[in-house]
Coordinates of C-alpha atoms in Angstrom, one line a residue:
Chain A
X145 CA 61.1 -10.3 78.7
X146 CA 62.8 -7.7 76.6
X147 CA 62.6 -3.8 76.7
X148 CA 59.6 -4.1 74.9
X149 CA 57.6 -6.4 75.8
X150 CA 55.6 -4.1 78.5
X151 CA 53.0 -4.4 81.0
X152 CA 50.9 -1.5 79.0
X153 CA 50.6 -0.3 76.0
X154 CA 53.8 1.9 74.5
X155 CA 50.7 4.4 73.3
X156 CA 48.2 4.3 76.2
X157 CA 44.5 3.4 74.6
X158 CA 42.7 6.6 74.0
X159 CA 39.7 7.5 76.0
X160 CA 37.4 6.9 72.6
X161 CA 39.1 3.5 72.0
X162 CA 38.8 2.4 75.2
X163 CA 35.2 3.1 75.3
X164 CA 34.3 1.8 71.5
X165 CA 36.1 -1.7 73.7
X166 CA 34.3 -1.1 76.7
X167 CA 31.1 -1.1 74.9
X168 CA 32.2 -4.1 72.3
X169 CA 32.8 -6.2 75.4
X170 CA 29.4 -5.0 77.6
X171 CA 27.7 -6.4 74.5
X172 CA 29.4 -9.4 74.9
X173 CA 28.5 -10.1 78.3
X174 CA 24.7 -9.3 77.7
X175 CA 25.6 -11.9 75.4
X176 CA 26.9 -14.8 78.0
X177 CA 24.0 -13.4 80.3
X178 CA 21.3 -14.0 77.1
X179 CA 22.7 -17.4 77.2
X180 CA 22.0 -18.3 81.0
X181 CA 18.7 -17.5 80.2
X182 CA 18.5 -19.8 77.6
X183 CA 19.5 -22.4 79.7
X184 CA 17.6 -21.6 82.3
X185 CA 14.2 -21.7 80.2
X186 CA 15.4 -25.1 78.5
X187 CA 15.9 -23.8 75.5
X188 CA 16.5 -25.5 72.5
X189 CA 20.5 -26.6 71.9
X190 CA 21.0 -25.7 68.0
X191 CA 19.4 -22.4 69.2
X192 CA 22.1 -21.8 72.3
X193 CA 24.7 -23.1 69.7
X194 CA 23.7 -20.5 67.2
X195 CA 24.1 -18.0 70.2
X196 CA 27.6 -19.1 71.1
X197 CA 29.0 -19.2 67.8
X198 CA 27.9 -15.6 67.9
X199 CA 29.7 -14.4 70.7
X200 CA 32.7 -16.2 69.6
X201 CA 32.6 -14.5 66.4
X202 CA 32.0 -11.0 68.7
X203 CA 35.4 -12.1 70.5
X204 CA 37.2 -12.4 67.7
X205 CA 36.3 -9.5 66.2
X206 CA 38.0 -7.6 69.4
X207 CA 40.6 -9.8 69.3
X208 CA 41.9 -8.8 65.8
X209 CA 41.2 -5.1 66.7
X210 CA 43.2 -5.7 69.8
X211 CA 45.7 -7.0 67.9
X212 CA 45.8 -4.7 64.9
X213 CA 45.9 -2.2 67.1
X214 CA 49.1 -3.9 69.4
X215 CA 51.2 -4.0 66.1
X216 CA 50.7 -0.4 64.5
X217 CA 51.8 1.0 67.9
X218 CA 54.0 -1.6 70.4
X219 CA 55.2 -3.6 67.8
X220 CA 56.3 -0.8 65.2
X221 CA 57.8 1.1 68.2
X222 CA 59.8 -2.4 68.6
X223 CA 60.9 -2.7 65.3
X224 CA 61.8 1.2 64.7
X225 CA 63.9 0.9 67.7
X226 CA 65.7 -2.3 66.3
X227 CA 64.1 -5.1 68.7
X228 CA 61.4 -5.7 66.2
X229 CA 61.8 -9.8 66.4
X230 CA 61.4 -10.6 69.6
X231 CA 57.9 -8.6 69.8
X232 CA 56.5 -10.0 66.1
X233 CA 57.6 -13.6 67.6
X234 CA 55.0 -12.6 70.8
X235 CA 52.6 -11.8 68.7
X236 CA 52.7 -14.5 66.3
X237 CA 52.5 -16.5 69.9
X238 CA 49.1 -15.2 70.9
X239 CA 48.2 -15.5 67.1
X240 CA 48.7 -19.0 67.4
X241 CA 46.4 -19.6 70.3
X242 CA 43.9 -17.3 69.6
X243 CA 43.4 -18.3 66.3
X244 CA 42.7 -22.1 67.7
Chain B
X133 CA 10.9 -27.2 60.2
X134 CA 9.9 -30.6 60.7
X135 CA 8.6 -32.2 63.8
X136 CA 12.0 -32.9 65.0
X137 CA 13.5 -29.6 65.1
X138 CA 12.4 -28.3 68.5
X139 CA 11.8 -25.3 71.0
X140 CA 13.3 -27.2 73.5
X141 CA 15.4 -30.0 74.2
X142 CA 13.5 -33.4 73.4
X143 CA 15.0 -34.5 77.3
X144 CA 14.4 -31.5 79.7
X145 CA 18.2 -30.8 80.9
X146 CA 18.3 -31.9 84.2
X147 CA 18.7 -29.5 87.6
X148 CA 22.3 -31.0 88.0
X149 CA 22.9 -30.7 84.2
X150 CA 21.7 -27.0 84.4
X151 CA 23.3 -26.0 87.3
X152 CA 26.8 -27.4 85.8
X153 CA 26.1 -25.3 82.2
X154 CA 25.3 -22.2 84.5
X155 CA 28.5 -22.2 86.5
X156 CA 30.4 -22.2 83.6
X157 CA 28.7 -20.0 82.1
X158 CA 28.8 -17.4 85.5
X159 CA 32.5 -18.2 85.3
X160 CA 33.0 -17.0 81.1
X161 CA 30.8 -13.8 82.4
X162 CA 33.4 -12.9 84.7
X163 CA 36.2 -13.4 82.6
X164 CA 34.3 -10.9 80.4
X165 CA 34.3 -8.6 83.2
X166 CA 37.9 -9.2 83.7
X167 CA 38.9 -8.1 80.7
X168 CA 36.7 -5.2 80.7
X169 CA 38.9 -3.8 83.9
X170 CA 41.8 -4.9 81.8
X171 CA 41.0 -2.4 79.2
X172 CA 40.0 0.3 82.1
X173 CA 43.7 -0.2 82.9
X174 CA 45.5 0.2 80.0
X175 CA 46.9 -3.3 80.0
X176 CA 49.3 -4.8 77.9
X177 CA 47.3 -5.8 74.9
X178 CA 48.6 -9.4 74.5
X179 CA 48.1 -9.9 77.7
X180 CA 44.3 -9.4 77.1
X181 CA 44.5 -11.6 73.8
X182 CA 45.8 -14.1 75.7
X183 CA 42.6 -14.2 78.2
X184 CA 40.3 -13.9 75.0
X185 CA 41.9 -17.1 74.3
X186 CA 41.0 -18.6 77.2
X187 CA 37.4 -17.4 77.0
X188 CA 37.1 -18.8 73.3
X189 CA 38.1 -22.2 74.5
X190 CA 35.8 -22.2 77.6
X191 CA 33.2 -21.1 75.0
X192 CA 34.3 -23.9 73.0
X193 CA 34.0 -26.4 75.7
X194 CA 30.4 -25.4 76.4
X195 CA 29.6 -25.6 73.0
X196 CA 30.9 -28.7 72.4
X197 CA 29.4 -30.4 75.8
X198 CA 26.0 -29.0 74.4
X199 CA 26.6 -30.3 71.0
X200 CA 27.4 -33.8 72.4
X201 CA 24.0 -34.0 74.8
X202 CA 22.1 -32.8 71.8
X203 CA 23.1 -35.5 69.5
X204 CA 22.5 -37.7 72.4
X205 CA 19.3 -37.1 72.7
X206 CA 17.0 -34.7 70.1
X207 CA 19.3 -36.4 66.9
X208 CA 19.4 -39.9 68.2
X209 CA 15.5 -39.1 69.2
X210 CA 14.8 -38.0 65.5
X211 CA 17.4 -41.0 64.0
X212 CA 15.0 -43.3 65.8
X213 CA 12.0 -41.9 64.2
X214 CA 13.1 -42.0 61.2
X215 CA 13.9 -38.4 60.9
X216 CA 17.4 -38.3 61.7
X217 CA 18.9 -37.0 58.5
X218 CA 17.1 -33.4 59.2
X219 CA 18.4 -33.5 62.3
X220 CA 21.6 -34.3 61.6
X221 CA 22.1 -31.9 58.8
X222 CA 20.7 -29.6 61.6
X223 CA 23.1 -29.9 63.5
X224 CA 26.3 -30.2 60.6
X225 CA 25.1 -26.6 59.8
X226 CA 25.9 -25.4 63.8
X227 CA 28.7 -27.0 64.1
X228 CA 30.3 -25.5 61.3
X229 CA 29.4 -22.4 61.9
X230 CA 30.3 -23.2 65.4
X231 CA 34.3 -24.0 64.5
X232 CA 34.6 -20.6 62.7
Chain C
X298 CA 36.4 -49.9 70.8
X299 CA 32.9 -51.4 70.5
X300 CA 30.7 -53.3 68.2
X301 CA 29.8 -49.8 66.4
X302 CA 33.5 -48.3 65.9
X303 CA 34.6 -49.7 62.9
X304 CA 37.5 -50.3 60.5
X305 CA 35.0 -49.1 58.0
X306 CA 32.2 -47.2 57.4
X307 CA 28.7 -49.1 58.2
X308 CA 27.7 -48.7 54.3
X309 CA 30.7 -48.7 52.2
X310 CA 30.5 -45.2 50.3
X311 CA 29.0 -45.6 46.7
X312 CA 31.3 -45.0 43.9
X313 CA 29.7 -41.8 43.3
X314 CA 30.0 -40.7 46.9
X315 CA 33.8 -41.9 46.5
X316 CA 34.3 -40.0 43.4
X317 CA 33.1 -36.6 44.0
X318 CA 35.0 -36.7 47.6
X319 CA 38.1 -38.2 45.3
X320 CA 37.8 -35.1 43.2
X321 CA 37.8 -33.0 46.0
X322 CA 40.9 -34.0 47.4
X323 CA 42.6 -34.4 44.1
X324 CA 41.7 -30.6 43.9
X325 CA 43.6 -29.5 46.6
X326 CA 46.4 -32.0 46.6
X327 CA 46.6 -29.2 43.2
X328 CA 46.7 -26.5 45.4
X329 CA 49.1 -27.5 47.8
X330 CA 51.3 -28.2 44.8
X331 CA 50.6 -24.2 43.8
X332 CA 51.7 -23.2 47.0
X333 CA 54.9 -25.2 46.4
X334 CA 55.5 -23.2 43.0
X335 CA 54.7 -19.8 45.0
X336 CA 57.6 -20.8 47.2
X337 CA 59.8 -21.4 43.9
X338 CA 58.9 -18.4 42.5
X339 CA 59.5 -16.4 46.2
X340 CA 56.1 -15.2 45.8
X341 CA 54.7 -12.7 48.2
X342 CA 54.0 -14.4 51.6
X343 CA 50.3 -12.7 51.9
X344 CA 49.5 -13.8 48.5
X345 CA 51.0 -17.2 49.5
X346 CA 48.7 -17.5 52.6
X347 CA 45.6 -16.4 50.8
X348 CA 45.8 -19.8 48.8
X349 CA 46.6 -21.5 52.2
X350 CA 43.0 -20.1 53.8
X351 CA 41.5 -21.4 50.2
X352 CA 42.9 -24.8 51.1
X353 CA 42.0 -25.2 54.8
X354 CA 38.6 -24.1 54.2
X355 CA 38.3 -26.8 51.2
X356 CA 39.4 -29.4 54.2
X357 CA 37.2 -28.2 56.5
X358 CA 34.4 -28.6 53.5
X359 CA 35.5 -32.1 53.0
X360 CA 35.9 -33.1 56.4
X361 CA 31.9 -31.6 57.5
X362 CA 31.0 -33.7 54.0
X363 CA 32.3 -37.0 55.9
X364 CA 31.0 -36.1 59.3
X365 CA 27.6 -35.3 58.1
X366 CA 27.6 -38.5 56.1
X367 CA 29.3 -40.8 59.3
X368 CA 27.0 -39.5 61.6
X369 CA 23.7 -40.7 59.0
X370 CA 25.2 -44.3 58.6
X371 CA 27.6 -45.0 61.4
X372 CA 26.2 -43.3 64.2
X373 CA 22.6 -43.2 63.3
X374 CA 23.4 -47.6 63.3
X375 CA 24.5 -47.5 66.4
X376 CA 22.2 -45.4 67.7
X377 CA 19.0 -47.5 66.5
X378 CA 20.9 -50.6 68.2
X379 CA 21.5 -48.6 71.2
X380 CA 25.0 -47.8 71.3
X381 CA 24.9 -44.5 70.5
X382 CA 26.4 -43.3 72.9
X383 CA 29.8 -44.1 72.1
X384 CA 29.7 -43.6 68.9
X385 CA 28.8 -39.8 69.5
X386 CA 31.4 -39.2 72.0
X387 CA 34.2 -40.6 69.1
X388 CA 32.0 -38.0 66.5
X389 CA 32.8 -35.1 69.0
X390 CA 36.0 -36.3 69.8
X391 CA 36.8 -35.5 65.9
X392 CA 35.2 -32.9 65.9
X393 CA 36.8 -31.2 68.5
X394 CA 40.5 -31.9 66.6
X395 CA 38.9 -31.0 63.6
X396 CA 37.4 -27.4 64.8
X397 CA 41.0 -26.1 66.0
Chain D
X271 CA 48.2 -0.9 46.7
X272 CA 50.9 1.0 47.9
X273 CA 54.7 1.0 47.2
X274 CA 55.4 -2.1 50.5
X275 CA 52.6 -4.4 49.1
X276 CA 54.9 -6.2 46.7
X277 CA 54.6 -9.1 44.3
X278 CA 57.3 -10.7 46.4
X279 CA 58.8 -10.6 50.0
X280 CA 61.2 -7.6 50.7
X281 CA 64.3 -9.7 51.2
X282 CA 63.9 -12.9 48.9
X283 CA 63.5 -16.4 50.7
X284 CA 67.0 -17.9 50.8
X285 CA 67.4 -21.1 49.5
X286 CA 67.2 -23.0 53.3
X287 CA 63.8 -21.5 53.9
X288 CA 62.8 -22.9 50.5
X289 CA 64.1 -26.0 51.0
X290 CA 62.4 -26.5 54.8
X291 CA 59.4 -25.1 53.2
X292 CA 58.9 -27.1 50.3
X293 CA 59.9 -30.0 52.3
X294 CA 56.8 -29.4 54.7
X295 CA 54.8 -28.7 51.3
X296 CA 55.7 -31.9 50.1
X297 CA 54.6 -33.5 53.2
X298 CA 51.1 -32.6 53.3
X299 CA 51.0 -32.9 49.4
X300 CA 52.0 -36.7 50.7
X301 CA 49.2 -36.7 53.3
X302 CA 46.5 -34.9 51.2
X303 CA 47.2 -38.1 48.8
X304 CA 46.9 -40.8 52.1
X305 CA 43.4 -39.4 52.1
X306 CA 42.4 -40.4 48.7
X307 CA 43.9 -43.8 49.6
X308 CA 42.0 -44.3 52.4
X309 CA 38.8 -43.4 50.8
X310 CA 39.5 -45.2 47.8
X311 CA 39.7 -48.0 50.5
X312 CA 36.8 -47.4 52.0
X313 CA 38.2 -46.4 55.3
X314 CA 36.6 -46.0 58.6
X315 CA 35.6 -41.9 57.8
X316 CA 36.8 -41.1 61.9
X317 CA 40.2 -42.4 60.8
X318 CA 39.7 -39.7 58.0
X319 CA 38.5 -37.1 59.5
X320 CA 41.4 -37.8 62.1
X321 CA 44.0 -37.4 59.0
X322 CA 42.3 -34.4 57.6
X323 CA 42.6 -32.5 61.5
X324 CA 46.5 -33.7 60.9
X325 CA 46.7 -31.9 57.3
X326 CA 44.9 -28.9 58.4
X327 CA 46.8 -28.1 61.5
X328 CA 50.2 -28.8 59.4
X329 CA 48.8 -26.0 56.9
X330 CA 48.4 -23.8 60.0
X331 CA 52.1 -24.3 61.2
X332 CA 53.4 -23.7 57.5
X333 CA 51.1 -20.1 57.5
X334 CA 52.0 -19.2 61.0
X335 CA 55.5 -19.9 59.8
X336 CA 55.1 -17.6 56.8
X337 CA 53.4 -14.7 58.7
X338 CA 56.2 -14.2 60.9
X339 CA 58.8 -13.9 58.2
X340 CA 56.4 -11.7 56.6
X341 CA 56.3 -9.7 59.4
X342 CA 59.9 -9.5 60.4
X343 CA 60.7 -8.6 56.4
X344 CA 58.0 -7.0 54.7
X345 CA 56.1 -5.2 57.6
X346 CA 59.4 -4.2 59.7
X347 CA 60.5 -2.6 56.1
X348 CA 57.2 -1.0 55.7
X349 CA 57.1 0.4 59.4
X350 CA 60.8 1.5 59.3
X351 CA 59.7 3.7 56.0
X352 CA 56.5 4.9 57.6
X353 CA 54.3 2.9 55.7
X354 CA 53.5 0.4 58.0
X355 CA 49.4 1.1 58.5
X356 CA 48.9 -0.3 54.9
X357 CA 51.0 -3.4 55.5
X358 CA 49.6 -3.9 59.2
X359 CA 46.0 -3.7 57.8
X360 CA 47.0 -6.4 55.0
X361 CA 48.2 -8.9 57.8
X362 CA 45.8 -8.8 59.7
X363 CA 43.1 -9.2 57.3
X364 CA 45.0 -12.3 56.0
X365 CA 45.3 -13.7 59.5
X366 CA 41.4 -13.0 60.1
X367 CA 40.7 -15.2 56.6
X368 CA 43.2 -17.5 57.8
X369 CA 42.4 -18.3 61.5
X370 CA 38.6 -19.4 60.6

């Protein structure tokens, strides 16, 4: 793991961001909760499918904010400082799998 | 919606089946949670895309075990009736949107 | 591999079923060719990967075509002579692959 | 569109990454045409659908591949000169179209 690879953020999230993700995410686990419900009440499948693809589509969404995010700031800092190929390689990485 | 196009699962899921959905479920919640502290402390965003991953797949999974019971039993229910192909086309239209 | 997993689908597709999904393809085997000009002409990357999106999702639209149209014949015949069962774990087998 | 989104990458492909490009191209040109084969022969539609998962994943490596040249090149020029926002948003709204 190079200079820039980091265990936070090279800009640390602002309070605002971190709360417009905060409440993203909340929604997303009233979400998984609505789901146990519908389990719980035996409800019907295409309905709990419908639910799931929506919270999969609610993850990706954050993902690719997350990600957007991750590049203006720790990977531009990486490539203005010259070690911009091993950070675009990482994320290209966690592209790959998220994207599966 | 035709007679085969449900409320509810044509076969009531069993206790067992129930309690297996919920536990995984419980455990997707959590990781939800997780990365909700995650973002509370300013971690390292790839390291949270890489645990979105992992909830997208475990999402995945449940979707796809649900899929698979559900063709099992409402579709093949409705095929032997002689309704399948509403059914089936039902259940093309989730999937799809499902593998987004 | 059962009675009901075959070397061929249950009813052979029409040749109008065979056309329009021969059309299809014969479509996009264009558009891969396109993307091989882009290279040639070094092309900008984001415009080259806008046509690869336009290709996977003319796949995906095949591949849901021939799912929907497998699970009417093929599984919906084994279902009615009760070996459904493994003929809908092989559809979510593919679909699986197919939704990655 | 601003001066960094260009009609073609920053630093031309040189002629090995056209060649290992267009020789992956040509591959799934080749497979895209196994398909029509196979349905012209009326194959098994699991052993197509089984095919098509190959192509599309190939496509995948081939854009993944492309992004994070793009990335290294266009973006890291774009980000050096202060215009990287612009670029960043591009890339990531082609990777959103192209991980569905």
């Amino acid at each position: 793991m190079g200079e820039y690879l980091h265990d936070q953020p090279i800009t640390p999230r602002t309070d605002s961001e971190k709360k417009a993700l905060l409440n993203r995410l909340k929604r997303i686990e009233g979400q998984v909760r609505g789901i146990q419900n519908m389990v719980e009440e035996d409800r019907y499948c295409v309905d709990v499918l419908v639910q799931l693809s929506a919270i999969n589509a609610a993850l990706k969404k954050v993902g690719f904010t997350m990600a957007e995010r991750h590049t203006k700031h720790c990977v531009s800092h990486a490539v203005k400082s010259g070690e911009g190929d091993a950070a675009i390689e990482e994320l290209m990485e966690v592209m790959k799998q998220f994207s599966k």
